[in-house]
Tab-separated table of N, CA and C in Angstrom:
chain	number	residue	atom	x	y	z
D	1	MET	N	-20.852	20.440	-4.384
D	1	MET	CA	-21.016	19.335	-3.525
D	1	MET	C	-20.227	19.513	-2.143
D	2	ARG	N	-21.044	19.213	-0.954
D	2	ARG	CA	-20.476	19.590	0.342
D	2	ARG	C	-19.311	18.423	0.574
D	3	PRO	N	-18.335	18.851	1.096
D	3	PRO	CA	-17.132	17.819	1.455
D	3	PRO	C	-17.591	16.684	2.363
D	4	ASP	N	-18.610	16.823	3.131
D	4	ASP	CA	-18.975	15.681	4.023
D	4	ASP	C	-20.069	14.843	3.321
D	5	ALA	N	-20.589	15.181	2.096
D	5	ALA	CA	-21.545	14.375	1.508
D	5	ALA	C	-20.971	13.072	0.968
D	6	VAL	N	-21.896	12.143	1.088
D	6	VAL	CA	-21.518	10.791	0.517
D	6	VAL	C	-21.397	10.810	-0.879
D	7	ARG	N	-20.458	10.335	-1.563
D	7	ARG	CA	-20.297	10.351	-2.886
D	7	ARG	C	-20.569	8.945	-3.564
D	8	ASP	N	-21.181	8.771	-4.625
D	8	ASP	CA	-21.205	7.490	-5.206
D	8	ASP	C	-20.220	7.233	-6.223
D	9	PRO	N	-19.353	6.221	-5.898
D	9	PRO	CA	-18.085	6.157	-6.680
D	9	PRO	C	-18.431	5.300	-8.007
D	10	GLY	N	-19.562	4.658	-8.133
D	10	GLY	CA	-19.925	3.959	-9.341
D	10	GLY	C	-18.824	2.927	-9.614
D	11	LEU	N	-18.248	2.870	-10.736
D	11	LEU	CA	-17.399	1.907	-11.207
D	11	LEU	C	-15.916	2.363	-11.161
D	12	GLN	N	-15.729	3.613	-10.636
D	12	GLN	CA	-14.357	4.172	-10.663
D	12	GLN	C	-13.501	3.390	-9.840
D	13	PRO	N	-13.665	2.892	-8.619
D	13	PRO	CA	-12.575	2.101	-7.980
D	13	PRO	C	-12.361	0.791	-8.845
D	14	GLU	N	-13.267	0.218	-9.519
D	14	GLU	CA	-12.960	-1.001	-10.232
D	14	GLU	C	-12.079	-0.667	-11.417
D	15	ARG	N	-12.402	0.479	-12.199
D	15	ARG	CA	-11.545	0.863	-13.237
D	15	ARG	C	-10.196	1.244	-12.752
D	16	THR	N	-10.036	1.930	-11.647
D	16	THR	CA	-8.713	2.273	-11.047
D	16	THR	C	-7.935	1.072	-10.654
D	17	SER	N	-8.498	0.016	-10.133
D	17	SER	CA	-7.927	-1.103	-9.765
D	17	SER	C	-7.321	-1.983	-11.019
D	18	LEU	N	-8.194	-2.008	-12.028
D	18	LEU	CA	-7.855	-2.651	-13.212
D	18	LEU	C	-6.813	-1.927	-14.032
D	19	ALA	N	-6.701	-0.590	-13.714
D	19	ALA	CA	-5.650	0.194	-14.454
D	19	ALA	C	-4.188	0.012	-13.723
D	20	TRP	N	-4.378	-0.150	-12.532
D	20	TRP	CA	-3.164	-0.579	-11.675
D	20	TRP	C	-2.604	-1.996	-12.039
D	21	ARG	N	-3.560	-2.879	-12.376
D	21	ARG	CA	-3.254	-4.305	-12.779
D	21	ARG	C	-2.667	-4.168	-14.055
D	22	ARG	N	-3.156	-3.612	-14.900
D	22	ARG	CA	-2.739	-3.458	-16.400
D	22	ARG	C	-1.199	-2.750	-16.434
D	23	THR	N	-1.087	-1.829	-15.554
D	23	THR	CA	0.309	-1.289	-15.550
D	23	THR	C	1.373	-2.275	-14.897
D	24	LEU	N	0.929	-3.021	-13.885
D	24	LEU	CA	1.796	-4.065	-13.405
D	24	LEU	C	1.998	-5.190	-14.549
D	25	LEU	N	0.995	-5.537	-15.200
D	25	LEU	CA	1.289	-6.443	-16.421
D	25	LEU	C	2.342	-6.034	-17.339
D	26	ALA	N	2.066	-4.815	-17.692
D	26	ALA	CA	3.078	-4.200	-18.768
D	26	ALA	C	4.465	-4.210	-18.320
D	27	LEU	N	4.544	-3.815	-16.971
D	27	LEU	CA	5.926	-3.786	-16.445
D	27	LEU	C	6.586	-5.189	-16.147
D	28	ILE	N	5.689	-6.145	-15.924
D	28	ILE	CA	6.194	-7.465	-15.786
D	28	ILE	C	6.787	-7.996	-17.144
D	29	VAL	N	5.981	-7.653	-18.253
D	29	VAL	CA	6.512	-7.961	-19.596
D	29	VAL	C	8.010	-7.271	-20.012
D	30	ALA	N	8.026	-5.885	-19.508
D	30	ALA	CA	9.332	-5.255	-19.691
D	30	ALA	C	10.402	-5.856	-18.926
D	31	ASP	N	10.038	-6.336	-17.723
D	31	ASP	CA	11.066	-7.005	-16.735
D	31	ASP	C	11.441	-8.323	-17.388
D	32	LEU	N	10.551	-9.136	-17.973
D	32	LEU	CA	10.956	-10.318	-18.551
D	32	LEU	C	11.721	-10.094	-19.830
D	33	LEU	N	11.610	-8.939	-20.595
D	33	LEU	CA	12.492	-8.691	-21.669
D	33	LEU	C	13.974	-8.267	-21.243
D	34	VAL	N	13.944	-7.699	-20.049
D	34	VAL	CA	15.232	-7.262	-19.598
D	34	VAL	C	16.069	-8.511	-19.124
D	35	TRP	N	15.244	-9.446	-18.518
D	35	TRP	CA	15.921	-10.708	-18.012
D	35	TRP	C	16.261	-11.606	-19.309
D	36	ARG	N	15.415	-11.620	-20.391
D	36	ARG	CA	15.706	-12.321	-21.498
D	36	ARG	C	17.112	-11.786	-22.287
D	37	SER	N	17.084	-10.465	-22.180
D	37	SER	CA	18.388	-9.897	-22.765
D	37	SER	C	19.663	-10.244	-21.989
D	38	TRP	N	19.531	-10.292	-20.648
D	38	TRP	CA	20.628	-10.742	-19.843
D	38	TRP	C	20.829	-12.195	-20.096
D	39	ALA	N	19.866	-13.034	-20.250
D	39	ALA	CA	20.212	-14.378	-20.561
D	39	ALA	C	20.788	-14.749	-21.827
D	40	LEU	N	20.388	-13.970	-22.971
D	40	LEU	CA	20.934	-14.138	-24.203
D	40	LEU	C	22.371	-13.576	-24.178
D	41	ALA	N	22.706	-12.484	-23.462
D	41	ALA	CA	24.104	-11.984	-23.392
D	41	ALA	C	24.942	-12.978	-22.683
D	42	GLY	N	24.397	-13.657	-21.687
D	42	GLY	CA	25.240	-14.564	-20.968
D	42	GLY	C	25.457	-15.907	-21.715
D	43	SER	N	24.590	-16.198	-22.600
D	43	SER	CA	24.784	-17.486	-23.421
D	43	SER	C	25.839	-17.134	-24.571
D	44	ARG	N	25.873	-15.861	-24.938
D	44	ARG	CA	26.831	-15.389	-25.958
D	44	ARG	C	28.242	-15.198	-25.343
D	45	GLY	N	28.390	-15.241	-24.070
D	45	GLY	CA	29.600	-14.927	-23.392
D	45	GLY	C	29.721	-13.462	-23.217
D	46	GLY	N	28.690	-12.669	-22.994
D	46	GLY	CA	28.753	-11.056	-22.905
D	46	GLY	C	29.246	-10.629	-21.615
D	47	ALA	N	29.337	-11.454	-20.541
D	47	ALA	CA	29.836	-10.903	-19.229
D	47	ALA	C	31.362	-10.942	-19.287
D	48	ALA	N	31.989	-9.933	-19.824
D	48	ALA	CA	33.547	-9.902	-20.043
D	48	ALA	C	34.261	-9.340	-18.778
D	49	GLY	N	33.629	-8.515	-18.039
D	49	GLY	CA	34.310	-7.853	-16.876
D	49	GLY	C	33.808	-8.455	-15.606
D	50	PRO	N	34.449	-8.032	-14.495
D	50	PRO	CA	34.154	-8.537	-13.111
D	50	PRO	C	32.643	-7.939	-12.824
D	51	ILE	N	32.118	-6.984	-13.370
D	51	ILE	CA	30.776	-6.511	-13.079
D	51	ILE	C	29.890	-6.774	-14.239
D	52	ASP	N	28.902	-7.518	-14.030
D	52	ASP	CA	27.951	-7.769	-15.107
D	52	ASP	C	26.837	-6.710	-15.034
D	53	PHE	N	26.899	-5.867	-15.918
D	53	PHE	CA	26.059	-4.557	-15.792
D	53	PHE	C	24.652	-4.914	-16.453
D	54	LEU	N	24.586	-5.899	-17.270
D	54	LEU	CA	23.150	-6.399	-17.715
D	54	LEU	C	22.552	-7.129	-16.568
D	55	GLY	N	23.327	-7.866	-15.710
D	55	GLY	CA	22.766	-8.629	-14.671
D	55	GLY	C	22.247	-7.549	-13.649
D	56	LEU	N	22.962	-6.524	-13.298
D	56	LEU	CA	22.440	-5.437	-12.459
D	56	LEU	C	21.229	-4.851	-12.899
D	57	CYS	N	21.183	-4.514	-14.357
D	57	CYS	CA	19.798	-4.131	-14.864
D	57	CYS	C	18.652	-5.080	-14.636
D	58	ALA	N	18.996	-6.415	-14.829
D	58	ALA	CA	17.940	-7.301	-14.504
D	58	ALA	C	17.380	-7.348	-13.118
D	59	LEU	N	18.532	-7.195	-12.236
D	59	LEU	CA	18.073	-7.135	-10.650
D	59	LEU	C	17.265	-5.909	-10.329
D	60	ALA	N	17.778	-4.708	-11.015
D	60	ALA	CA	16.912	-3.520	-10.644
D	60	ALA	C	15.477	-3.625	-11.273
D	61	ALA	N	15.381	-4.321	-12.334
D	61	ALA	CA	14.090	-4.295	-12.996
D	61	ALA	C	13.247	-5.210	-12.153
D	62	MET	N	13.789	-6.461	-11.636
D	62	MET	CA	12.959	-7.191	-10.781
D	62	MET	C	12.595	-6.546	-9.498
D	63	ALA	N	13.507	-5.788	-8.935
D	63	ALA	CA	13.209	-5.087	-7.588
D	63	ALA	C	12.112	-4.037	-7.807
D	64	ALA	N	12.260	-3.291	-9.108
D	64	ALA	CA	11.234	-2.387	-9.368
D	64	ALA	C	9.802	-2.973	-9.563
D	65	THR	N	9.805	-4.107	-10.256
D	65	THR	CA	8.581	-4.817	-10.377
D	65	THR	C	7.891	-5.373	-9.191
D	66	LEU	N	8.745	-5.811	-8.183
D	66	LEU	CA	8.325	-6.229	-7.013
D	66	LEU	C	7.752	-5.139	-6.099
D	67	VAL	N	8.352	-3.978	-6.104
D	67	VAL	CA	7.880	-2.858	-5.463
D	67	VAL	C	6.451	-2.406	-6.103
D	68	LEU	N	6.392	-2.419	-7.362
D	68	LEU	CA	5.094	-1.952	-7.977
D	68	LEU	C	4.039	-3.031	-7.750
D	69	GLY	N	4.437	-4.248	-7.583
D	69	GLY	CA	3.473	-5.284	-7.190
D	69	GLY	C	2.856	-5.168	-5.764
D	70	VAL	N	3.696	-4.682	-4.969
D	70	VAL	CA	3.183	-4.372	-3.496
D	70	VAL	C	2.291	-3.207	-3.549
D	71	CYS	N	2.666	-2.161	-4.363
D	71	CYS	CA	1.771	-0.890	-4.506
D	71	CYS	C	0.467	-1.280	-5.120
D	72	VAL	N	0.404	-2.111	-5.957
D	72	VAL	CA	-0.720	-2.678	-6.599
D	72	VAL	C	-1.694	-3.334	-5.620
D	73	LEU	N	-0.815	-4.137	-4.731
D	73	LEU	CA	-1.757	-4.913	-3.776
D	73	LEU	C	-2.364	-4.023	-2.696
D	74	VAL	N	-1.570	-3.114	-2.298
D	74	VAL	CA	-1.881	-2.175	-1.202
D	74	VAL	C	-3.098	-1.205	-1.762
D	75	ARG	N	-2.945	-0.810	-3.029
D	75	ARG	CA	-3.905	0.077	-3.442
D	75	ARG	C	-5.179	-0.493	-3.743
D	76	GLY	N	-5.163	-1.869	-4.290
D	76	GLY	CA	-6.450	-2.736	-4.449
D	76	GLY	C	-7.161	-2.877	-3.212
D	77	ARG	N	-6.413	-3.205	-2.062
D	77	ARG	CA	-6.905	-3.381	-0.759
D	77	ARG	C	-7.606	-2.079	-0.370
D	78	GLU	N	-7.068	-0.934	-0.490
D	78	GLU	CA	-7.573	0.442	-0.123
D	78	GLU	C	-8.875	0.606	-0.848
D	79	LEU	N	-8.900	0.342	-2.171
D	79	LEU	CA	-10.094	0.667	-2.962
D	79	LEU	C	-11.150	-0.204	-2.678
D	80	ARG	N	-11.010	-1.489	-2.226
D	80	ARG	CA	-12.106	-2.286	-1.704
D	80	ARG	C	-12.673	-1.728	-0.456
D	81	ARG	N	-11.918	-1.009	0.406
D	81	ARG	CA	-12.418	-0.368	1.633
D	81	ARG	C	-13.175	0.850	1.542
D	82	SER	N	-12.505	1.637	0.657
D	82	SER	CA	-13.091	2.987	0.436
D	82	SER	C	-12.537	3.644	-0.811
D	83	ASN	N	-13.089	4.621	-1.217
D	83	ASN	CA	-12.594	5.336	-2.419
D	83	ASN	C	-11.815	6.606	-2.251
D	84	ALA	N	-11.168	6.590	-1.028
D	84	ALA	CA	-10.229	7.807	-0.686
D	84	ALA	C	-9.028	7.828	-1.762
D	85	ALA	N	-8.529	8.918	-1.841
D	85	ALA	CA	-7.195	9.164	-2.668
D	85	ALA	C	-6.130	8.349	-2.187
D	86	PRO	N	-5.195	7.912	-3.007
D	86	PRO	CA	-4.290	7.105	-2.561
D	86	PRO	C	-3.218	8.053	-1.857
D	87	PRO	N	-2.468	7.315	-0.834
D	87	PRO	CA	-1.639	8.013	0.005
D	87	PRO	C	-0.345	8.516	-0.884
D	88	ALA	N	0.188	9.712	-0.594
D	88	ALA	CA	1.214	10.099	-1.458
D	88	ALA	C	2.509	9.208	-1.445
D	89	PRO	N	3.000	8.517	-0.369
D	89	PRO	CA	4.162	7.692	-0.341
D	89	PRO	C	3.874	6.675	-1.345
D	90	LEU	N	2.790	6.068	-1.438
D	90	LEU	CA	2.341	4.955	-2.279
D	90	LEU	C	2.661	5.266	-3.676
D	91	LEU	N	2.162	6.606	-4.065
D	91	LEU	CA	2.330	7.038	-5.523
D	91	LEU	C	3.754	7.444	-5.690
D	92	ARG	N	4.381	7.852	-4.739
D	92	ARG	CA	5.891	8.025	-4.925
D	92	ARG	C	6.692	6.813	-5.105
D	93	TRP	N	6.424	5.653	-4.336
D	93	TRP	CA	7.018	4.466	-4.702
D	93	TRP	C	6.821	3.829	-6.025
D	94	ALA	N	5.440	3.935	-6.424
D	94	ALA	CA	5.087	3.387	-7.729
D	94	ALA	C	5.744	4.164	-8.808
D	95	ALA	N	5.836	5.590	-8.733
D	95	ALA	CA	6.540	6.358	-9.743
D	95	ALA	C	7.922	6.080	-9.705
D	96	ALA	N	8.741	5.922	-8.625
D	96	ALA	CA	10.059	5.493	-8.674
D	96	ALA	C	10.258	4.053	-9.188
D	97	ALA	N	9.395	3.292	-8.951
D	97	ALA	CA	9.437	1.864	-9.583
D	97	ALA	C	9.379	1.803	-11.045
D	98	VAL	N	8.333	2.725	-11.471
D	98	VAL	CA	8.302	2.801	-13.020
D	98	VAL	C	9.504	3.505	-13.602
D	99	VAL	N	10.079	4.395	-13.090
D	99	VAL	CA	11.299	5.044	-13.542
D	99	VAL	C	12.445	4.097	-13.493
D	100	VAL	N	12.679	3.301	-12.382
D	100	VAL	CA	13.797	2.431	-12.331
D	100	VAL	C	13.620	1.323	-13.381
D	101	LEU	N	12.467	0.861	-13.528
D	101	LEU	CA	12.305	-0.171	-14.461
D	101	LEU	C	12.534	0.297	-15.936
D	102	ALA	N	12.103	1.536	-16.126
D	102	ALA	CA	12.298	2.202	-17.480
D	102	ALA	C	13.775	2.371	-17.869
D	103	ALA	N	14.567	2.837	-16.730
D	103	ALA	CA	15.976	3.210	-16.870
D	103	ALA	C	16.576	1.587	-17.114
D	104	SER	N	16.239	0.688	-16.396
D	104	SER	CA	16.820	-0.677	-16.598
D	104	SER	C	16.593	-1.181	-17.975
D	105	ALA	N	15.338	-1.026	-18.508
D	105	ALA	CA	14.990	-1.547	-19.699
D	105	ALA	C	15.976	-0.775	-20.870
D	106	VAL	N	16.160	0.459	-20.752
D	106	VAL	CA	16.876	1.245	-21.667
D	106	VAL	C	18.340	0.827	-21.667
D	107	ALA	N	18.798	0.720	-20.428
D	107	ALA	CA	20.218	0.331	-20.198
D	107	ALA	C	20.370	-1.091	-20.800
D	108	ALA	N	19.537	-2.075	-20.498
D	108	ALA	CA	19.555	-3.312	-21.084
D	108	ALA	C	19.667	-3.429	-22.583
D	109	LEU	N	18.762	-2.499	-23.182
D	109	LEU	CA	18.728	-2.356	-24.591
D	109	LEU	C	20.088	-1.818	-25.201
D	110	ALA	N	20.591	-0.898	-24.424
D	110	ALA	CA	22.013	-0.377	-24.702
D	110	ALA	C	23.232	-1.366	-24.683
D	111	LEU	N	23.058	-2.112	-23.639
D	111	LEU	CA	24.173	-3.021	-23.195
D	111	LEU	C	23.975	-4.374	-23.816
D	112	GLY	N	22.727	-4.770	-24.302
D	112	GLY	CA	22.599	-5.938	-24.985
D	112	GLY	C	23.038	-6.067	-26.392
D	113	ARG	N	23.467	-5.092	-26.894
D	113	ARG	CA	23.889	-5.174	-28.507
D	113	ARG	C	25.148	-5.827	-28.616
């Protein structure tokens, strides 16, 4: 196929947009579990030191979810306009957000015991 030929995207942009939304939904659930762990630790008197590490995990998880939410909005808007490949910075930010949220969830599990 010639590079300048028009390509019929079919339903691929719609599937891609739905996949981004499903990923965001899964990360929101993980974020809520981190916040729940922090809230339960606070109700048990878990914040013993000057730094509440579980609270820091909750804040990092929230920030990562917000960054990924923005990535989902930007990518959805791009997919409605064209079926071009996503820009590399967008994918880097999304990947970093997923890694931060995963690290926050693992740390919350370790600290919440």
